[in-house]
CSV table of C-alpha atoms and ligand atoms in Angstrom, one decimal:
chain,number,residue,atom,x,y,z
U,25,MET,CA,-4.2,165.6,70.1
U,26,ASP,CA,-0.6,164.6,69.9
U,27,ALA,CA,2.4,166.3,71.5
U,28,ALA,CA,3.3,168.3,68.5
U,29,ALA,CA,-0.2,169.6,68.2
U,30,GLU,CA,-0.1,170.6,71.9
U,31,HIS,CA,2.8,172.9,71.1
U,32,LEU,CA,1.0,174.5,68.3
U,33,ALA,CA,-2.2,175.2,70.3
U,34,GLN,CA,-1.5,179.0,70.3
U,35,LEU,CA,-0.8,179.1,66.6
U,36,VAL,CA,-3.9,177.2,65.8
U,37,GLU,CA,-5.9,179.6,67.9
U,38,LEU,CA,-4.4,182.5,66.1
U,39,LEU,CA,-5.1,181.0,62.7
U,40,ARG,CA,-8.7,180.6,63.8
U,41,THR,CA,-9.4,184.0,65.2
U,42,ASP,CA,-7.5,185.9,62.6
U,43,SER,CA,-8.3,183.8,59.6
U,44,GLU,CA,-10.0,186.5,57.6
U,45,GLN,CA,-7.1,188.9,58.0
U,46,LEU,CA,-4.5,186.2,57.2
U,47,ILE,CA,-6.2,185.0,54.1
U,48,HIS,CA,-6.6,188.5,52.9
U,49,ARG,CA,-2.9,189.3,53.4
U,50,TRP,CA,-1.8,186.0,51.9
U,51,VAL,CA,-3.8,186.7,48.7
U,52,GLU,CA,-2.4,190.2,48.7
U,53,LEU,CA,1.2,188.9,48.8
U,54,THR,CA,0.6,186.2,46.1
U,55,ALA,CA,-1.5,188.3,43.7
U,56,PRO,CA,1.4,190.2,42.0
U,57,SER,CA,2.6,186.9,40.5
U,58,LEU,CA,-0.7,186.1,38.9
U,59,ARG,CA,-0.3,188.4,35.9
U,60,GLY,CA,-3.8,187.8,34.6
U,61,ARG,CA,-3.6,184.0,34.5
U,62,LEU,CA,-5.9,183.7,37.4
U,63,THR,CA,-8.4,186.2,38.9
U,64,GLU,CA,-7.9,187.4,42.5
U,65,ALA,CA,-11.3,185.9,43.3
U,66,GLU,CA,-10.1,182.5,42.2
U,67,LEU,CA,-6.9,182.8,44.1
U,68,HIS,CA,-9.0,183.9,47.1
U,69,SER,CA,-11.2,180.8,47.0
U,70,ASP,CA,-8.2,178.5,46.4
U,71,SER,CA,-6.4,180.1,49.3
U,72,ARG,CA,-9.3,179.8,51.7
U,73,GLU,CA,-9.8,176.2,50.9
U,74,LEU,CA,-6.2,175.4,51.5
U,75,PHE,CA,-6.2,177.5,54.7
U,76,ASP,CA,-9.2,175.8,56.2
U,77,ALA,CA,-7.7,172.3,55.5
U,78,LEU,CA,-4.4,173.4,56.9
U,79,GLN,CA,-6.0,174.8,60.0
U,80,GLN,CA,-8.0,171.6,60.6
U,81,ALA,CA,-4.9,169.4,60.2
U,82,LEU,CA,-2.9,171.5,62.5
U,83,ALA,CA,-5.6,171.3,65.2
U,84,THR,CA,-4.7,167.6,65.4
U,85,THR,CA,-1.1,167.4,64.6
U,86,GLY,CA,2.0,169.3,63.7
U,87,ASN,CA,3.4,166.4,61.8
U,88,VAL,CA,3.1,166.7,58.0
U,89,ASN,CA,3.5,163.0,57.5
U,90,ASP,CA,0.5,162.3,59.6
U,91,SER,CA,-2.6,161.1,57.7
U,92,HIS,CA,-4.5,164.2,58.9
U,93,PHE,CA,-2.5,166.1,56.3
U,94,ALA,CA,-3.9,164.0,53.4
U,95,GLU,CA,-6.5,166.6,52.5
U,96,VAL,CA,-4.0,169.4,52.5
U,97,LYS,CA,-1.7,167.4,50.3
U,98,GLY,CA,-4.5,166.5,48.0
U,99,LEU,CA,-5.5,170.2,47.6
U,100,LEU,CA,-1.8,171.1,47.0
U,101,GLU,CA,-1.5,168.5,44.2
U,102,ASP,CA,-4.7,169.8,42.6
U,103,LEU,CA,-3.5,173.4,42.9
U,104,SER,CA,0.0,172.5,41.4
U,105,ARG,CA,-1.6,170.7,38.5
U,106,ALA,CA,-3.9,173.6,37.8
U,107,ARG,CA,-1.1,176.1,38.0
U,108,ALA,CA,1.1,174.0,35.7
U,109,ARG,CA,-1.7,174.0,33.1
U,110,GLN,CA,-2.3,177.7,33.5
U,111,GLY,CA,1.3,178.3,32.6
U,112,PHE,CA,2.7,179.2,36.0
U,113,SER,CA,6.4,178.4,36.7
U,114,PRO,CA,7.3,175.9,39.5
U,115,SER,CA,8.6,178.7,41.7
U,116,GLU,CA,5.6,180.8,41.2
U,117,THR,CA,3.5,177.8,42.3
U,118,ALA,CA,5.6,177.2,45.4
U,119,ILE,CA,5.7,180.9,46.3
U,120,SER,CA,1.9,180.9,46.5
U,121,VAL,CA,2.4,178.6,49.5
U,122,PHE,CA,5.5,180.3,51.0
U,123,THR,CA,3.7,183.7,51.1
U,124,LEU,CA,1.5,182.3,53.9
U,125,LYS,CA,4.6,182.2,56.1
U,126,GLN,CA,5.1,185.9,55.6
U,127,ALA,CA,1.5,186.7,56.3
U,128,VAL,CA,1.6,184.7,59.6
U,129,SER,CA,5.0,186.1,60.8
U,130,GLU,CA,3.8,189.7,60.1
U,131,LEU,CA,0.9,189.1,62.3
U,132,VAL,CA,2.9,187.5,65.1
U,133,GLY,CA,5.6,190.1,64.8
U,134,GLN,CA,3.3,192.5,66.6
U,135,GLN,CA,3.3,190.2,69.6
U,136,ASP,CA,6.1,189.5,72.0
U,137,ASP,CA,5.7,185.9,72.8
U,138,GLN,CA,8.5,183.4,72.9
U,139,ASN,CA,6.2,180.4,72.8
U,140,LEU,CA,4.2,181.6,69.9
U,141,TYR,CA,7.4,182.5,68.1
U,142,ARG,CA,8.6,178.9,68.3
U,143,GLN,CA,5.3,177.6,67.0
U,144,VAL,CA,5.5,179.9,64.1
U,145,LEU,CA,9.0,178.5,63.3
U,146,THR,CA,7.6,175.0,63.3
U,147,PHE,CA,4.8,176.2,61.1
U,148,SER,CA,7.3,177.7,58.7
U,149,THR,CA,9.2,174.5,58.4
U,150,LEU,CA,6.0,172.7,57.7
U,151,LEU,CA,5.0,175.1,54.9
U,152,ASP,CA,8.5,174.7,53.4
U,153,VAL,CA,7.9,170.9,53.1
U,154,LEU,CA,4.4,171.5,51.6
U,155,GLY,CA,5.7,174.1,49.2
U,156,LEU,CA,8.3,171.7,48.0
U,157,ARG,CA,5.7,169.1,47.4
U,158,THR,CA,4.1,171.4,44.8
U,159,PHE,CA,7.3,171.1,42.8
U,160,GLU,CA,6.9,167.4,42.4
U,161,ALA,CA,3.2,167.6,41.5
U,162,TYR,CA,4.0,170.4,39.1
U,163,ALA,CA,6.8,168.4,37.4
U,164,ARG,CA,4.6,165.4,37.0
U,165,THR,CA,1.9,167.5,35.3
U,166,ARG,CA,4.4,169.1,32.9
U,167,GLU,CA,5.7,165.7,31.9
U,168,GLY,CA,2.1,164.6,31.2
U,169,ILE,CA,1.5,167.7,29.1
U,170,ILE,CA,4.7,167.2,27.1
U,171,LYS,CA,3.7,163.6,26.5
U,172,GLU,CA,0.2,164.6,25.4
U,173,GLN,CA,1.6,167.2,23.1
U,174,SER,CA,4.1,164.9,21.4
U,175,GLU,CA,1.3,162.3,20.9
U,176,GLN,CA,-0.9,165.0,19.3
U,177,LEU,CA,2.0,165.9,17.1
U,178,LEU,CA,2.4,162.3,16.1
U,179,GLU,CA,-1.2,162.1,15.1
U,180,LEU,CA,-0.8,165.2,13.1
U,181,THR,CA,2.3,164.0,11.3
U,182,THR,CA,0.8,160.7,10.2
U,183,PRO,CA,-2.2,161.4,8.0
U,184,VAL,CA,-4.6,158.8,6.7
U,185,VAL,CA,-5.5,160.0,3.2
U,186,LYS,CA,-8.3,159.0,0.9
U,187,LEU,CA,-6.8,158.2,-2.5
U,188,TRP,CA,-10.0,157.1,-4.2
U,189,ASP,CA,-13.5,156.3,-3.2
U,190,GLY,CA,-13.1,153.3,-0.9
U,191,VAL,CA,-9.3,153.4,-0.9
U,192,LEU,CA,-7.4,154.8,2.0
U,193,ALA,CA,-3.6,155.1,2.3
U,194,VAL,CA,-1.2,155.9,5.2
U,195,PRO,CA,2.4,156.6,4.6
U,196,LEU,CA,4.8,155.6,7.3
U,197,VAL,CA,7.9,157.7,7.6
U,198,GLY,CA,11.2,157.7,9.4
U,199,THR,CA,12.2,155.8,12.5
U,200,LEU,CA,9.2,153.9,13.8
U,201,ASP,CA,8.9,153.3,17.4
U,202,SER,CA,6.2,151.2,19.0
U,203,ILE,CA,4.0,154.0,20.1
U,204,ARG,CA,4.1,155.7,16.7
U,205,THR,CA,3.3,152.6,14.8
U,206,GLN,CA,0.5,151.8,17.1
U,207,ILE,CA,-1.1,155.2,16.8
U,208,VAL,CA,-0.9,155.1,13.0
U,209,MET,CA,-2.4,151.6,12.8
U,210,GLU,CA,-5.3,152.6,15.2
U,211,LYS,CA,-6.0,155.7,13.1
U,212,LEU,CA,-6.1,153.7,9.9
U,213,LEU,CA,-8.5,151.1,11.4
U,214,GLN,CA,-10.7,153.9,12.7
U,215,ALA,CA,-10.7,155.7,9.3
U,216,LEU,CA,-11.7,152.4,7.6
U,217,VAL,CA,-14.8,152.3,9.8
U,218,ASP,CA,-15.5,156.1,9.5
U,219,THR,CA,-15.3,156.1,5.7
U,220,GLY,CA,-16.6,152.6,5.0
U,221,SER,CA,-13.6,151.9,2.8
U,222,GLU,CA,-12.7,148.4,1.7
U,223,HIS,CA,-9.1,149.0,0.8
U,224,ALA,CA,-6.2,150.3,2.8
U,225,ILE,CA,-2.6,150.8,1.6
U,226,ILE,CA,0.2,151.0,4.1
U,227,ASP,CA,3.1,152.6,2.3
U,228,ILE,CA,6.5,152.1,4.0
U,229,THR,CA,8.7,153.8,1.3
U,230,GLY,CA,9.9,156.2,3.9
U,231,VAL,CA,10.6,153.7,6.7
U,232,LEU,CA,14.3,153.2,7.6
U,233,ALA,CA,14.0,149.8,9.1
U,234,VAL,CA,11.4,147.1,9.8
U,235,ASP,CA,12.1,145.1,12.9
U,236,THR,CA,10.0,142.3,14.5
U,237,GLN,CA,8.0,144.8,16.5
U,238,VAL,CA,7.1,147.0,13.5
U,239,ALA,CA,6.3,143.9,11.5
U,240,GLN,CA,4.1,142.6,14.2
U,241,HIS,CA,2.1,145.9,14.2
U,242,LEU,CA,1.8,145.7,10.5
U,243,LEU,CA,0.6,142.0,10.6
U,244,LYS,CA,-1.9,142.7,13.3
U,245,THR,CA,-3.3,145.7,11.4
U,246,VAL,CA,-3.8,143.7,8.3
U,247,MET,CA,-5.5,141.0,10.2
U,248,ALA,CA,-7.8,143.5,12.0
U,249,ALA,CA,-8.6,145.2,8.7
U,250,ARG,CA,-9.6,141.8,7.3
U,251,LEU,CA,-11.9,141.1,10.2
U,252,MET,CA,-13.6,144.3,9.3
U,253,GLY,CA,-14.0,143.2,5.8
U,254,ALA,CA,-11.3,145.4,4.3
U,255,GLU,CA,-8.2,144.4,2.3
U,256,CYS,CA,-4.8,145.8,3.2
U,257,THR,CA,-1.8,146.1,0.9
U,258,ILE,CA,1.7,147.0,2.0
U,259,SER,CA,3.6,149.0,-0.6
U,260,GLY,CA,7.0,150.5,-0.9
U,261,ILE,CA,9.1,147.7,0.6
U,262,ARG,CA,12.6,148.8,-0.5
U,263,PRO,CA,15.3,146.3,-1.4
U,264,GLN,CA,17.3,146.7,1.7
U,265,ILE,CA,14.2,146.3,3.8
U,266,ALA,CA,13.0,143.3,1.9
U,267,GLN,CA,16.4,141.6,2.4
U,268,THR,CA,16.4,142.4,6.1
U,269,ILE,CA,12.8,141.1,6.5
U,270,VAL,CA,13.8,137.8,4.8
U,271,ALA,CA,16.9,137.4,7.0
U,272,LEU,CA,14.9,138.0,10.1
U,273,GLY,CA,12.6,135.3,9.1
U,274,ILE,CA,9.4,137.4,9.1
U,275,GLU,CA,6.7,135.9,6.9
U,276,PHE,CA,4.0,138.2,5.4
U,277,GLY,CA,2.1,135.1,4.3
U,278,ASP,CA,-0.7,135.9,2.0
U,279,ILE,CA,-0.6,139.6,2.5
U,280,THR,CA,-0.5,141.5,-0.7
U,281,THR,CA,2.6,143.6,-1.2
U,282,LYS,CA,3.4,146.0,-4.0
U,283,ALA,CA,6.5,147.7,-5.1
U,284,SER,CA,5.1,151.2,-5.1
U,285,LEU,CA,2.1,153.1,-3.9
U,286,SER,CA,0.8,153.5,-7.5
U,287,ASP,CA,1.0,149.8,-8.0
U,288,ALA,CA,-1.0,149.3,-4.8
U,289,LEU,CA,-3.6,151.8,-5.9
U,290,ARG,CA,-4.0,150.2,-9.3
U,291,HIS,CA,-4.4,146.8,-7.5
U,292,ALA,CA,-7.0,148.3,-5.1
U,293,LEU,CA,-8.9,149.9,-7.9
U,294,ARG,CA,-9.0,146.8,-10.0
U,295,ARG,CA,-10.3,144.8,-7.0
U,296,SER,CA,-13.1,147.3,-6.7
U,297,GLY,CA,-14.0,147.0,-10.3
U,298,VAL,CA,-12.3,150.2,-11.6
U,299,ASP,CA,-10.0,149.6,-14.5
U,300,VAL,CA,-7.2,152.0,-15.1
U,301,VAL,CA,-6.2,152.2,-18.8
U,302,ALA,CA,-3.7,154.3,-20.6
U,303,THR,CA,-5.2,156.4,-23.3
U,304,ALA,CA,-3.4,158.0,-26.3
U,305,ARG,CA,-3.9,161.4,-24.7
U,306,SER,CA,-2.0,160.5,-21.5
U,307,GLY,CA,1.2,160.1,-23.6
U,308,ARG,CA,0.8,163.7,-24.8
M,24,MET,CA,36.2,139.8,19.7
M,25,THR,CA,38.1,143.0,18.7
M,26,GLU,CA,38.0,145.7,21.3
M,27,LEU,CA,36.2,149.1,20.8
M,28,GLY,CA,38.4,152.1,20.4
M,29,THR,CA,37.8,155.8,21.1
M,30,GLU,CA,35.2,156.0,18.3
M,31,SER,CA,32.4,154.5,20.5
M,32,ALA,CA,29.6,155.6,22.7
M,33,ARG,CA,27.6,154.1,25.5
M,34,LEU,CA,23.8,154.4,26.0
M,35,GLU,CA,21.6,153.5,28.8
M,36,ILE,CA,18.6,151.5,27.8
M,37,ILE,CA,15.8,152.4,30.1
M,38,GLY,CA,12.8,153.2,27.9
M,39,ASP,CA,11.4,152.9,24.4
M,40,ASP,CA,13.1,156.1,23.3
M,41,ASP,CA,16.5,154.5,24.1
M,42,VAL,CA,15.8,151.8,21.5
M,43,VAL,CA,15.3,154.5,18.9
M,44,ARG,CA,18.5,156.2,20.1
M,45,VAL,CA,20.5,152.9,19.7
M,46,ARG,CA,19.3,152.5,16.2
M,47,GLN,CA,20.3,156.1,15.3
M,48,LEU,CA,23.7,155.7,16.8
M,49,ALA,CA,24.2,152.3,15.0
M,50,ARG,CA,23.2,153.9,11.7
M,51,SER,CA,25.6,156.8,12.1
M,52,TYR,CA,28.6,154.5,12.8
M,53,ALA,CA,27.5,152.2,9.9
M,54,GLN,CA,27.6,155.2,7.6
M,55,GLN,CA,31.0,156.3,8.9
M,56,VAL,CA,32.6,152.9,8.0
M,57,LYS,CA,30.7,153.0,4.7
M,58,LEU,CA,28.6,149.9,5.1
M,59,SER,CA,26.4,149.3,2.1
M,60,LEU,CA,22.8,150.4,2.5
M,61,VAL,CA,21.7,146.8,2.8
M,62,ASP,CA,24.3,146.1,5.5
M,63,GLN,CA,23.4,149.4,7.3
M,64,THR,CA,19.8,148.3,7.4
M,65,LYS,CA,20.7,144.8,8.6
M,66,LEU,CA,22.9,146.1,11.4
M,67,VAL,CA,20.4,148.8,12.5
M,68,THR,CA,17.6,146.2,12.6
M,69,ALA,CA,19.7,143.7,14.6
M,70,THR,CA,20.6,146.4,17.2
M,71,SER,CA,16.9,147.3,17.4
M,72,GLU,CA,16.1,143.7,18.2
M,73,LEU,CA,18.8,143.3,20.8
M,74,ALA,CA,18.1,146.7,22.5
M,75,ARG,CA,14.5,145.8,22.8
M,76,ASN,CA,15.3,142.4,24.3
M,77,THR,CA,17.6,144.2,26.8
M,78,LEU,CA,14.7,146.4,27.7
M,79,THR,CA,11.8,143.9,27.7
M,80,TYR,CA,13.5,140.8,29.1
M,81,GLY,CA,16.6,142.2,30.8
M,82,GLY,CA,14.7,144.9,32.6
M,83,GLY,CA,16.9,147.5,31.0
M,84,GLY,CA,20.7,147.8,30.7
M,85,ALA,CA,23.2,149.5,28.5
M,86,ALA,CA,24.5,149.4,24.9
M,87,GLU,CA,28.0,150.1,23.7
M,88,ILE,CA,28.4,150.9,20.1
M,89,GLY,CA,31.5,151.8,18.1
M,90,ILE,CA,33.9,151.2,15.3
M,91,VAL,CA,36.2,148.2,15.3
M,92,ARG,CA,39.2,147.6,13.1
M,93,ASP,CA,41.4,144.6,12.3
M,94,ASP,CA,44.2,144.2,9.9
M,95,HIS,CA,42.1,144.2,6.8
M,96,ARG,CA,38.8,145.7,7.5
M,97,THR,CA,36.6,148.1,9.6
M,98,GLY,CA,33.2,147.4,11.1
M,99,VAL,CA,30.7,148.4,13.7
M,100,ARG,CA,30.4,146.5,16.9
M,101,ALA,CA,27.4,146.7,19.2
M,102,SER,CA,27.2,145.2,22.7
M,103,PHE,CA,24.1,144.9,24.9
M,104,GLN,CA,24.3,144.2,28.5
M,105,ASP,CA,21.7,143.6,31.2
M,106,SER,CA,21.7,142.3,34.7
M,107,GLY,CA,18.3,140.6,34.2
M,108,PRO,CA,17.2,137.0,34.8
M,109,GLY,CA,19.4,135.5,32.1
M,110,ILE,CA,18.3,132.9,29.5
M,111,PRO,CA,17.8,129.5,31.0
M,112,ASP,CA,17.5,127.6,27.7
M,113,LEU,CA,19.6,129.2,25.1
M,114,ASP,CA,18.8,126.7,22.3
M,115,LEU,CA,15.1,127.3,22.8
M,116,ALA,CA,15.6,131.1,22.9
M,117,MET,CA,17.5,130.9,19.6
M,118,THR,CA,14.8,128.9,18.0
M,119,ASP,CA,12.9,130.8,15.3
M,120,GLY,CA,9.4,131.5,16.5
M,121,TRP,CA,9.9,130.8,20.1
M,122,THR,CA,9.0,133.6,22.5
M,123,SER,CA,8.4,133.6,26.3
M,124,GLY,CA,6.4,136.8,25.8
M,125,ASN,CA,4.2,137.8,23.0
M,126,GLY,CA,6.7,138.7,20.3
M,127,LEU,CA,7.3,136.9,17.0
M,128,GLY,CA,10.2,135.0,18.6
M,129,LEU,CA,12.5,136.1,15.7
M,130,GLY,CA,14.6,138.9,17.3
M,131,LEU,CA,17.5,136.9,18.7
M,132,SER,CA,17.8,134.2,15.9
M,133,GLY,CA,17.1,136.8,13.3
M,134,ALA,CA,19.7,139.2,14.7
M,135,ARG,CA,22.3,136.4,14.4
M,136,ARG,CA,21.5,136.1,10.7
M,137,LEU,CA,21.7,139.8,10.1
M,138,VAL,CA,25.3,140.3,11.4
M,139,ASP,CA,28.7,138.8,10.7
M,140,ASP,CA,29.8,138.0,14.3
M,141,PHE,CA,27.4,137.1,17.1
M,142,GLU,CA,28.4,136.3,20.7
M,143,LEU,CA,26.0,135.6,23.5
M,144,ASP,CA,26.9,135.3,27.1
M,145,THR,CA,24.2,134.6,29.7
M,146,GLU,CA,23.9,133.2,33.2
M,147,VAL,CA,20.6,132.6,35.0
M,148,GLY,CA,20.2,135.2,37.8
M,149,ARG,CA,23.1,137.3,36.6
M,150,GLY,CA,22.2,138.7,33.2
M,151,THR,CA,22.9,138.6,29.5
M,152,THR,CA,25.4,140.2,27.2
M,153,VAL,CA,25.0,140.0,23.4
M,154,THR,CA,27.8,141.4,21.1
M,155,VAL,CA,27.5,141.7,17.4
M,156,VAL,CA,29.8,143.0,14.6
M,157,LYS,CA,29.0,143.9,11.0
M,158,TRP,CA,32.1,144.3,8.9
M,159,SER,CA,32.4,146.4,5.8
M,160,ARG,CA,33.2,144.5,2.7
R,419,LIG,N1,18.3,139.9,27.4
R,419,LIG,C1,17.5,138.9,27.6
R,419,LIG,N2,17.3,138.5,28.9
R,419,LIG,C2,16.5,137.4,29.2
R,419,LIG,N3,15.8,136.7,28.3
R,419,LIG,C3,16.0,137.0,27.0
R,419,LIG,C4,16.8,138.1,26.6
R,419,LIG,N4,16.7,138.2,25.2
R,419,LIG,C5,15.9,137.3,24.8
R,419,LIG,N5,15.4,136.6,25.8
R,419,LIG,C6,14.5,135.4,25.8
R,419,LIG,O1,14.6,134.8,24.5
R,419,LIG,C7,13.4,134.8,23.9
R,419,LIG,C8,13.5,134.9,22.4
R,419,LIG,O2,14.0,136.3,22.0
R,419,LIG,P1,13.6,136.9,20.6
R,419,LIG,O3,14.1,138.3,20.6
R,419,LIG,O4,14.0,135.9,19.6
R,419,LIG,O5,12.0,136.9,20.6
R,419,LIG,P2,11.0,137.9,21.3
R,419,LIG,O6,11.7,139.1,21.8
R,419,LIG,O7,10.2,137.1,22.3
R,419,LIG,O8,10.1,138.3,20.1
R,419,LIG,P3,10.5,139.3,18.9
R,419,LIG,O9,11.9,139.7,19.1
R,419,LIG,O10,10.4,138.5,17.6
R,419,LIG,O11,9.6,140.4,18.9
R,419,LIG,C9,12.6,135.8,24.5
R,419,LIG,O12,11.2,135.6,24.4
R,419,LIG,C10,13.1,135.8,26.0
R,419,LIG,O13,12.5,134.8,26.7
R,420,LIG,MG1,13.0,140.2,20.8
């Protein structure tokens, strides 16, 4: 037991003897902010777990930076993450820690003890620090969720379509960043496997610029497709893009390129033995 | 090189998103000075290369992009600055196909071919500044 813990002896004793009452009151104070996102029983079990860990740590030290608080901090991180996912706000999350202060001071308020009062103050400060930690964990989780969502959105906005039996196409659109290009290329390769297709067309008509990084992703995809026994065609290279690619010095080597998506499709069909012929009727 | 005026902006380059932002800013200035579509695309691609080098090799930095004018013409100037390791062998770095990482080794040499003016200032241990201009015809 260290010096700080010595000073908290009375408080620790109080937490132990009145734990049921304290947890009950703590839950009662926090419950109004739940608004159906969490049941009171769940809150109760979360609170008890945290309370027990807190009590154990305090029995050894009153210093939050001590390793004995590792479990408390771990639980708080988990709790903050869960709350962030359940749609609680950061302050609602922090308040669920701060309400324990009120529960404890209500209990102590009935006793007239200078020593105990000082210990409760120390305890309050400690809970402040812990409450603030939930903010950080909460923010990290939200950032993670936002990132996940935008990646999901990317996947949704870059469809791999089947143009014909054995022919897949993926249109690339807009400003390509590394992540986006990579996701599209991975999706295309996976779709080749899933559908057993032998032709893939990457159409870049909608792409604003092709730099070395985008080019490298394209080249790698074509090579990977080849290893899987599929042929890749790049279509829709617009004049300004073509000139830029040449000036940059990028070489597409023996990769088939076609002016338009329909040219690329015709090429793919021909390669798989389908011949596209114009009939008199098509002219109307 | 001609100085930037009030029609300019500064962007921190800290992450991948910033490279995209640099491209968008370069494009909007290129359209303002009425660069042809080919020249717009060349400038945007060059800034994309330089911004990514700033990020990847310079450990991040800043870009300053804006409109420049001289007596006869207007153009877009883009400057990329980092306080990274610098480039020890500039000739090598400017060689087509040479990369110290796993790129194509075409960004720097290619960017020079994509613009009208190209200036590179580097010192080992201090950092690198690359400035380019694309003039409207
Ligand atoms: N800002 C910088 N700071 C330090 N080193 C740099 C910087 N910019 C370029 N270099 C060096 O110059 C080399 C060549 O750059 P370049 O942009 O031509 O190729 P790359 O970035 O390796 O590949 P690519 O741009 O084709 O994807 C880099 O590999 C790196 O070693
Ligand atoms: Mg580069």
